[in-house]
């Protein structure tokens, strides 16, 4: 269950790590219209795009408004409903389940730190390679330089959610990860406090 299903929209919430460390979640940004830095992702999508972990659908809807065919995917039924409310298409499904158009998507979005889905970025990018066409791209939002690759057990707070595994990938760690998963880094950039990379399928 996610922040969306737990009714935490509009409230301050965070991930609590097993170490006791706290990572604040930018819920307000997720529920807003496309905002600072989002254009980096949106401008890079010129064909059918799958928005993995779409949340309330700001990017899925943003692409639709630009005339780009897009589909959001999220494990949260509430997030999918919110995406539909924006007039965009979305499926309530796990990205590791069967999805429409496998092997034919031009782009996949892993925004808002969704490279951490499942706690195993190698497995996730291997799955992304199955979803996109040859020459397609995965647009990834990353942590700032110096963070490396990190995996940890986390839970959603202030609610007493169940523990699950998440991962974080710093911008300096993406090239090695890409090379081990049939991708190469086409470019990386920053916008404000946010970092991004474009991974091209070999």
C-alpha atoms as an extended CHARMM CRD file, in Angstrom:
* protein
*
       202  EXT
         1         1  UNK       CA              0.0000000000        0.0000000000        0.0000000000  PROA      1               0.0000000000
         2         2  UNK       CA              1.3030000000        3.4890000000       -0.8620000000  PROA      2               0.0000000000
         3         3  UNK       CA              0.9990000000        7.0480000000        0.4440000000  PROA      3               0.0000000000
         4         4  UNK       CA             -1.8810000000        7.5410000000       -1.9700000000  PROA      4               0.0000000000
         5         5  UNK       CA             -3.8680000000        4.5850000000       -0.6470000000  PROA      5               0.0000000000
         6         6  UNK       CA             -3.1940000000        5.5520000000        2.9590000000  PROA      6               0.0000000000
         7         7  UNK       CA             -4.8180000000        8.9630000000        2.5710000000  PROA      7               0.0000000000
         8         8  UNK       CA             -1.5800000000       10.8820000000        3.1250000000  PROA      8               0.0000000000
         9         9  UNK       CA             -2.0080000000       13.2390000000        0.1800000000  PROA      9               0.0000000000
        10        10  UNK       CA             -1.7230000000       16.7960000000        1.4100000000  PROA      10              0.0000000000
        11        11  UNK       CA              0.1060000000       15.6470000000        4.5440000000  PROA      11              0.0000000000
        12        12  UNK       CA              3.7770000000       15.4950000000        5.3800000000  PROA      12              0.0000000000
        13        13  UNK       CA              5.0910000000       11.9510000000        5.1000000000  PROA      13              0.0000000000
        14        14  UNK       CA              8.4360000000       10.2400000000        4.8460000000  PROA      14              0.0000000000
        15        15  UNK       CA             10.2770000000        6.9460000000        4.5480000000  PROA      15              0.0000000000
        16        16  UNK       CA             11.8090000000        5.6200000000        7.7400000000  PROA      16              0.0000000000
        17        17  UNK       CA             14.8780000000        3.4650000000        7.1190000000  PROA      17              0.0000000000
        18        18  UNK       CA             15.8340000000        0.5050000000        9.2780000000  PROA      18              0.0000000000
        19        19  UNK       CA             18.7320000000        2.6540000000       10.5570000000  PROA      19              0.0000000000
        20        20  UNK       CA             16.2620000000        5.2570000000       11.8190000000  PROA      20              0.0000000000
        21        21  UNK       CA             17.1960000000        7.6880000000        9.0460000000  PROA      21              0.0000000000
        22        22  UNK       CA             14.3230000000        9.6680000000        7.5720000000  PROA      22              0.0000000000
        23        23  UNK       CA             13.7510000000       10.5460000000        3.8880000000  PROA      23              0.0000000000
        24        24  UNK       CA             11.0440000000       13.1430000000        3.2850000000  PROA      24              0.0000000000
        25        25  UNK       CA              8.6800000000       12.4830000000        0.3650000000  PROA      25              0.0000000000
        26        26  UNK       CA              7.6980000000       15.3940000000       -1.9260000000  PROA      26              0.0000000000
        27        27  UNK       CA              3.9920000000       14.5140000000       -1.9920000000  PROA      27              0.0000000000
        28        28  UNK       CA              3.0080000000       18.0880000000       -2.8830000000  PROA      28              0.0000000000
        29        29  UNK       CA              5.1290000000       17.9120000000       -6.0450000000  PROA      29              0.0000000000
        30        30  UNK       CA              3.6570000000       14.5510000000       -7.0240000000  PROA      30              0.0000000000
        31        31  UNK       CA              0.1080000000       15.9080000000       -6.8570000000  PROA      31              0.0000000000
        32        32  UNK       CA              0.8080000000       19.2410000000       -8.5880000000  PROA      32              0.0000000000
        33        33  UNK       CA              0.9340000000       20.0710000000      -12.2760000000  PROA      33              0.0000000000
        34        34  UNK       CA              4.3020000000       19.3660000000      -13.9930000000  PROA      34              0.0000000000
        35        35  UNK       CA              6.8460000000       21.4710000000      -12.1540000000  PROA      35              0.0000000000
        36        36  UNK       CA             10.5020000000       22.4820000000      -12.0890000000  PROA      36              0.0000000000
        37        37  UNK       CA             12.6250000000       19.8480000000      -13.7930000000  PROA      37              0.0000000000
        38        38  UNK       CA              9.7090000000       17.8520000000      -15.1910000000  PROA      38              0.0000000000
        39        39  UNK       CA             10.2110000000       19.4080000000      -18.6250000000  PROA      39              0.0000000000
        40        40  UNK       CA             13.5520000000       17.5750000000      -18.8400000000  PROA      40              0.0000000000
        41        41  UNK       CA             11.5850000000       14.3200000000      -18.8510000000  PROA      41              0.0000000000
        42        42  UNK       CA              8.6240000000       15.4960000000      -20.8970000000  PROA      42              0.0000000000
        43        43  UNK       CA             10.7740000000       17.0680000000      -23.6330000000  PROA      43              0.0000000000
        44        44  UNK       CA             12.6610000000       13.7830000000      -24.0770000000  PROA      44              0.0000000000
        45        45  UNK       CA              9.5030000000       11.8290000000      -24.9210000000  PROA      45              0.0000000000
        46        46  UNK       CA              8.5040000000       12.0450000000      -28.5940000000  PROA      46              0.0000000000
        47        47  UNK       CA              6.6900000000        8.7270000000      -28.9270000000  PROA      47              0.0000000000
        48        48  UNK       CA              4.6340000000        6.1990000000      -26.9550000000  PROA      48              0.0000000000
        49        49  UNK       CA              5.6870000000        6.4630000000      -23.3060000000  PROA      49              0.0000000000
        50        50  UNK       CA              5.0910000000        4.2280000000      -20.2900000000  PROA      50              0.0000000000
        51        51  UNK       CA              5.1400000000        6.0900000000      -16.9560000000  PROA      51              0.0000000000
        52        52  UNK       CA              6.1640000000        3.4900000000      -14.3660000000  PROA      52              0.0000000000
        53        53  UNK       CA              5.0500000000        4.2890000000      -10.8380000000  PROA      53              0.0000000000
        54        54  UNK       CA              2.9610000000        7.1330000000      -12.2500000000  PROA      54              0.0000000000
        55        55  UNK       CA              1.4970000000        8.1970000000       -8.9070000000  PROA      55              0.0000000000
        56        56  UNK       CA             -1.2840000000       10.7730000000       -9.3490000000  PROA      56              0.0000000000
        57        57  UNK       CA             -0.3470000000       11.0820000000      -13.0100000000  PROA      57              0.0000000000
        58        58  UNK       CA              1.1400000000       14.5410000000      -13.4410000000  PROA      58              0.0000000000
        59        59  UNK       CA              3.6580000000       13.3170000000      -16.0590000000  PROA      59              0.0000000000
        60        60  UNK       CA              1.2660000000       10.9150000000      -17.7800000000  PROA      60              0.0000000000
        61        61  UNK       CA             -1.2520000000       13.7370000000      -18.1130000000  PROA      61              0.0000000000
        62        62  UNK       CA              1.4610000000       16.1940000000      -19.1210000000  PROA      62              0.0000000000
        63        63  UNK       CA              2.4440000000       13.9410000000      -22.0120000000  PROA      63              0.0000000000
        64        64  UNK       CA             -1.1640000000       13.4520000000      -23.0630000000  PROA      64              0.0000000000
        65        65  UNK       CA             -1.6460000000       17.2210000000      -23.1360000000  PROA      65              0.0000000000
        66        66  UNK       CA              1.3440000000       17.4300000000      -25.4990000000  PROA      66              0.0000000000
        67        67  UNK       CA             -0.2380000000       14.8630000000      -27.8040000000  PROA      67              0.0000000000
        68        68  UNK       CA              2.1780000000       12.0860000000      -26.8260000000  PROA      68              0.0000000000
        69        69  UNK       CA              0.5920000000        8.6440000000      -26.3700000000  PROA      69              0.0000000000
        70        70  UNK       CA              1.1840000000        7.6900000000      -22.7380000000  PROA      70              0.0000000000
        71        71  UNK       CA              0.1340000000        5.1040000000      -20.1790000000  PROA      71              0.0000000000
        72        72  UNK       CA              0.6750000000        5.2390000000      -16.4390000000  PROA      72              0.0000000000
        73        73  UNK       CA              1.2400000000        2.1150000000      -14.3580000000  PROA      73              0.0000000000
        74        74  UNK       CA              1.0170000000        2.0110000000      -10.5720000000  PROA      74              0.0000000000
        75        75  UNK       CA              0.3480000000       -0.5340000000       -7.8230000000  PROA      75              0.0000000000
        76        76  UNK       CA             -1.8550000000        2.0160000000       -6.0760000000  PROA      76              0.0000000000
        77        77  UNK       CA             -5.5250000000        1.9550000000       -7.0660000000  PROA      77              0.0000000000
        78        78  UNK       CA             -5.8980000000        5.4700000000       -5.6810000000  PROA      78              0.0000000000
        79        79  UNK       CA             -3.0140000000        6.7610000000       -7.8020000000  PROA      79              0.0000000000
        80        80  UNK       CA             -4.5670000000        5.2110000000      -10.9050000000  PROA      80              0.0000000000
        81        81  UNK       CA             -7.9120000000        6.8310000000      -10.0930000000  PROA      81              0.0000000000
        82        82  UNK       CA             -6.2230000000       10.2120000000       -9.6380000000  PROA      82              0.0000000000
        83        83  UNK       CA             -4.4770000000        9.7750000000      -12.9890000000  PROA      83              0.0000000000
        84        84  UNK       CA             -7.8250000000        9.0050000000      -14.6270000000  PROA      84              0.0000000000
        85        85  UNK       CA             -9.2490000000       12.1300000000      -12.9700000000  PROA      85              0.0000000000
        86        86  UNK       CA             -6.6170000000       14.1320000000      -14.8650000000  PROA      86              0.0000000000
        87        87  UNK       CA             -7.8920000000       12.6620000000      -18.1160000000  PROA      87              0.0000000000
        88        88  UNK       CA             -4.9220000000       10.3410000000      -18.6430000000  PROA      88              0.0000000000
        89        89  UNK       CA             -4.7520000000        6.5680000000      -19.1060000000  PROA      89              0.0000000000
        90        90  UNK       CA             -3.3680000000        4.3270000000      -16.3590000000  PROA      90              0.0000000000
        91        91  UNK       CA             -3.3690000000        0.6950000000      -15.2710000000  PROA      91              0.0000000000
        92        92  UNK       CA             -3.5150000000       -0.6800000000      -11.7260000000  PROA      92              0.0000000000
        93        93  UNK       CA             -0.7200000000       -3.1900000000      -12.1500000000  PROA      93              0.0000000000
        94        94  UNK       CA              2.7440000000       -4.2060000000      -10.9890000000  PROA      94              0.0000000000
        95        95  UNK       CA              5.4080000000       -3.3510000000      -13.5590000000  PROA      95              0.0000000000
        96        96  UNK       CA              6.6970000000       -6.9330000000      -13.3490000000  PROA      96              0.0000000000
        97        97  UNK       CA              3.3140000000       -8.2700000000      -14.4750000000  PROA      97              0.0000000000
        98        98  UNK       CA              2.3170000000       -8.5140000000      -18.1210000000  PROA      98              0.0000000000
        99        99  UNK       CA              1.7920000000       -5.0510000000      -19.6610000000  PROA      99              0.0000000000
       100       100  UNK       CA              0.3510000000       -3.8180000000      -22.9570000000  PROA      100             0.0000000000
       101       101  UNK       CA              2.7830000000       -3.1590000000      -25.7980000000  PROA      101             0.0000000000
       102       102  UNK       CA              5.7560000000       -5.0110000000      -24.3330000000  PROA      102             0.0000000000
       103       103  UNK       CA              8.8030000000       -4.4930000000      -26.5180000000  PROA      103             0.0000000000
       104       104  UNK       CA              7.1890000000       -1.6080000000      -28.4380000000  PROA      104             0.0000000000
       105       105  UNK       CA              7.3480000000        1.3890000000      -26.0820000000  PROA      105             0.0000000000
       106       106  UNK       CA              9.5680000000        4.2120000000      -27.3080000000  PROA      106             0.0000000000
       107       107  UNK       CA             10.2020000000        5.6060000000      -23.8240000000  PROA      107             0.0000000000
       108       108  UNK       CA              9.7770000000        4.6190000000      -20.1900000000  PROA      108             0.0000000000
       109       109  UNK       CA              9.7500000000        7.1230000000      -17.3340000000  PROA      109             0.0000000000
       110       110  UNK       CA             11.2320000000        6.2920000000      -13.9350000000  PROA      110             0.0000000000
       111       111  UNK       CA             10.6590000000        9.6800000000      -12.3290000000  PROA      111             0.0000000000
       112       112  UNK       CA             10.5890000000       10.7570000000       -8.6820000000  PROA      112             0.0000000000
       113       113  UNK       CA             13.1470000000        8.1570000000       -7.6140000000  PROA      113             0.0000000000
       114       114  UNK       CA             11.2090000000        5.2280000000       -9.0720000000  PROA      114             0.0000000000
       115       115  UNK       CA             14.4970000000        3.5960000000      -10.0830000000  PROA      115             0.0000000000
       116       116  UNK       CA             14.1760000000        2.2960000000       -6.5090000000  PROA      116             0.0000000000
       117       117  UNK       CA             11.0290000000        0.2400000000       -7.1870000000  PROA      117             0.0000000000
       118       118  UNK       CA             11.4570000000       -3.2630000000       -5.8070000000  PROA      118             0.0000000000
       119       119  UNK       CA             14.7720000000       -2.3960000000       -4.1680000000  PROA      119             0.0000000000
       120       120  UNK       CA             16.7760000000       -3.8820000000       -7.0570000000  PROA      120             0.0000000000
       121       121  UNK       CA             17.6460000000       -1.3830000000       -9.8450000000  PROA      121             0.0000000000
       122       122  UNK       CA             19.3950000000       -4.1030000000      -11.8730000000  PROA      122             0.0000000000
       123       123  UNK       CA             16.2330000000       -6.2230000000      -11.9710000000  PROA      123             0.0000000000
       124       124  UNK       CA             14.0840000000       -3.1700000000      -12.6930000000  PROA      124             0.0000000000
       125       125  UNK       CA             16.2140000000       -1.9840000000      -15.6310000000  PROA      125             0.0000000000
       126       126  UNK       CA             16.3200000000       -5.5230000000      -16.9970000000  PROA      126             0.0000000000
       127       127  UNK       CA             12.5340000000       -5.3960000000      -16.9750000000  PROA      127             0.0000000000
       128       128  UNK       CA             12.5810000000       -1.9640000000      -18.6790000000  PROA      128             0.0000000000
       129       129  UNK       CA             14.6820000000       -3.4650000000      -21.4840000000  PROA      129             0.0000000000
       130       130  UNK       CA             11.8490000000       -5.9390000000      -22.1060000000  PROA      130             0.0000000000
       131       131  UNK       CA              9.3120000000       -3.1420000000      -22.4030000000  PROA      131             0.0000000000
       132       132  UNK       CA             11.0050000000       -0.7850000000      -24.8630000000  PROA      132             0.0000000000
       133       133  UNK       CA             11.8800000000       -1.1320000000      -28.5170000000  PROA      133             0.0000000000
       134       134  UNK       CA             15.4550000000       -1.2640000000      -29.8150000000  PROA      134             0.0000000000
       135       135  UNK       CA             16.8030000000        2.2640000000      -29.6590000000  PROA      135             0.0000000000
       136       136  UNK       CA             14.1880000000        3.2090000000      -27.0800000000  PROA      136             0.0000000000
       137       137  UNK       CA             15.0620000000        5.0920000000      -23.9200000000  PROA      137             0.0000000000
       138       138  UNK       CA             14.4920000000        4.9980000000      -20.1900000000  PROA      138             0.0000000000
       139       139  UNK       CA             14.3530000000        8.4480000000      -18.5860000000  PROA      139             0.0000000000
       140       140  UNK       CA             15.5270000000        8.1260000000      -14.9930000000  PROA      140             0.0000000000
       141       141  UNK       CA             15.4930000000       10.5560000000      -12.0970000000  PROA      141             0.0000000000
       142       142  UNK       CA             18.5250000000       10.0260000000       -9.8710000000  PROA      142             0.0000000000
       143       143  UNK       CA             20.0210000000       11.1000000000       -6.5800000000  PROA      143             0.0000000000
       144       144  UNK       CA             22.7200000000       13.8150000000       -6.6060000000  PROA      144             0.0000000000
       145       145  UNK       CA             26.4010000000       12.9080000000       -7.0750000000  PROA      145             0.0000000000
       146       146  UNK       CA             28.0810000000       11.2270000000       -4.1550000000  PROA      146             0.0000000000
       147       147  UNK       CA             25.1600000000        8.9960000000       -3.1880000000  PROA      147             0.0000000000
       148       148  UNK       CA             26.2710000000        5.8560000000       -5.0600000000  PROA      148             0.0000000000
       149       149  UNK       CA             23.9570000000        2.8400000000       -5.1220000000  PROA      149             0.0000000000
       150       150  UNK       CA             22.1030000000        2.0910000000       -1.9030000000  PROA      150             0.0000000000
       151       151  UNK       CA             19.4710000000       -0.4490000000       -0.9160000000  PROA      151             0.0000000000
       152       152  UNK       CA             17.6390000000       -0.5160000000        2.4050000000  PROA      152             0.0000000000
       153       153  UNK       CA             14.4950000000       -1.6080000000        4.1920000000  PROA      153             0.0000000000
       154       154  UNK       CA             12.0160000000        1.2340000000        4.6320000000  PROA      154             0.0000000000
       155       155  UNK       CA              8.4820000000        1.8740000000        5.8000000000  PROA      155             0.0000000000
       156       156  UNK       CA              6.0670000000        4.7120000000        5.2010000000  PROA      156             0.0000000000
       157       157  UNK       CA              5.5230000000        7.1710000000        8.0480000000  PROA      157             0.0000000000
       158       158  UNK       CA              3.7030000000        8.6030000000        9.9350000000  PROA      158             0.0000000000
       159       159  UNK       CA              1.4770000000        5.6200000000        9.1800000000  PROA      159             0.0000000000
       160       160  UNK       CA              2.6940000000        2.2670000000       10.4850000000  PROA      160             0.0000000000
       161       161  UNK       CA              3.2130000000        0.7070000000        7.0900000000  PROA      161             0.0000000000
       162       162  UNK       CA              4.8580000000       -2.6420000000        6.4490000000  PROA      162             0.0000000000
       163       163  UNK       CA              8.5910000000       -2.7550000000        5.7820000000  PROA      163             0.0000000000
       164       164  UNK       CA              9.6810000000       -3.0680000000        2.1490000000  PROA      164             0.0000000000
       165       165  UNK       CA             12.9160000000       -2.7450000000        0.1790000000  PROA      165             0.0000000000
       166       166  UNK       CA             13.7990000000        0.4150000000       -1.7440000000  PROA      166             0.0000000000
       167       167  UNK       CA             16.8890000000        1.6220000000       -3.5830000000  PROA      167             0.0000000000
       168       168  UNK       CA             18.5770000000        4.9060000000       -4.4370000000  PROA      168             0.0000000000
       169       169  UNK       CA             20.9650000000        5.5050000000       -7.3520000000  PROA      169             0.0000000000
       170       170  UNK       CA             23.2970000000        8.4880000000       -7.4770000000  PROA      170             0.0000000000
       171       171  UNK       CA             24.0790000000       10.0140000000      -10.8520000000  PROA      171             0.0000000000
       172       172  UNK       CA             27.6680000000        8.7200000000      -10.7380000000  PROA      172             0.0000000000
       173       173  UNK       CA             26.4610000000        5.1190000000      -10.3290000000  PROA      173             0.0000000000
       174       174  UNK       CA             24.1160000000        4.9630000000      -13.3170000000  PROA      174             0.0000000000
       175       175  UNK       CA             26.7060000000        4.2620000000      -16.0450000000  PROA      175             0.0000000000
       176       176  UNK       CA             27.8720000000        1.0010000000      -14.4750000000  PROA      176             0.0000000000
       177       177  UNK       CA             24.3070000000       -0.0590000000      -13.7390000000  PROA      177             0.0000000000
       178       178  UNK       CA             23.2700000000        0.7280000000      -17.3190000000  PROA      178             0.0000000000
       179       179  UNK       CA             26.1770000000       -1.2230000000      -18.7840000000  PROA      179             0.0000000000
       180       180  UNK       CA             25.1170000000       -4.3220000000      -16.8340000000  PROA      180             0.0000000000
       181       181  UNK       CA             21.5410000000       -4.1220000000      -18.1300000000  PROA      181             0.0000000000
       182       182  UNK       CA             21.8390000000       -3.6830000000      -21.9350000000  PROA      182             0.0000000000
       183       183  UNK       CA             21.7780000000        0.1330000000      -21.7970000000  PROA      183             0.0000000000
       184       184  UNK       CA             24.1820000000        2.9940000000      -22.2750000000  PROA      184             0.0000000000
       185       185  UNK       CA             23.9170000000        6.4990000000      -20.8160000000  PROA      185             0.0000000000
       186       186  UNK       CA             23.0010000000        8.8170000000      -23.6980000000  PROA      186             0.0000000000
       187       187  UNK       CA             23.0800000000       11.9120000000      -21.4680000000  PROA      187             0.0000000000
       188       188  UNK       CA             22.7420000000       13.1050000000      -17.8990000000  PROA      188             0.0000000000
       189       189  UNK       CA             21.8090000000       16.5310000000      -16.6280000000  PROA      189             0.0000000000
       190       190  UNK       CA             20.5410000000       18.4740000000      -13.6450000000  PROA      190             0.0000000000
       191       191  UNK       CA             17.7950000000       21.0360000000      -13.2500000000  PROA      191             0.0000000000
       192       192  UNK       CA             17.6920000000       22.8700000000       -9.9660000000  PROA      192             0.0000000000
       193       193  UNK       CA             18.1350000000       20.2620000000       -7.2560000000  PROA      193             0.0000000000
       194       194  UNK       CA             17.0240000000       17.3580000000       -9.4780000000  PROA      194             0.0000000000
       195       195  UNK       CA             19.2270000000       14.9910000000      -11.5220000000  PROA      195             0.0000000000
       196       196  UNK       CA             18.3020000000       12.9640000000      -14.6010000000  PROA      196             0.0000000000
       197       197  UNK       CA             19.7620000000       10.5120000000      -17.1010000000  PROA      197             0.0000000000
       198       198  UNK       CA             18.6430000000        9.0780000000      -20.4060000000  PROA      198             0.0000000000
       199       199  UNK       CA             19.4520000000        5.3880000000      -20.8950000000  PROA      199             0.0000000000
       200       200  UNK       CA             19.3860000000        4.1170000000      -24.4650000000  PROA      200             0.0000000000
       201       201  UNK       CA             18.7570000000        0.4640000000      -25.2210000000  PROA      201             0.0000000000
       202       202  UNK       CA             21.5860000000       -1.0850000000      -27.2220000000  PROA      202             0.0000000000
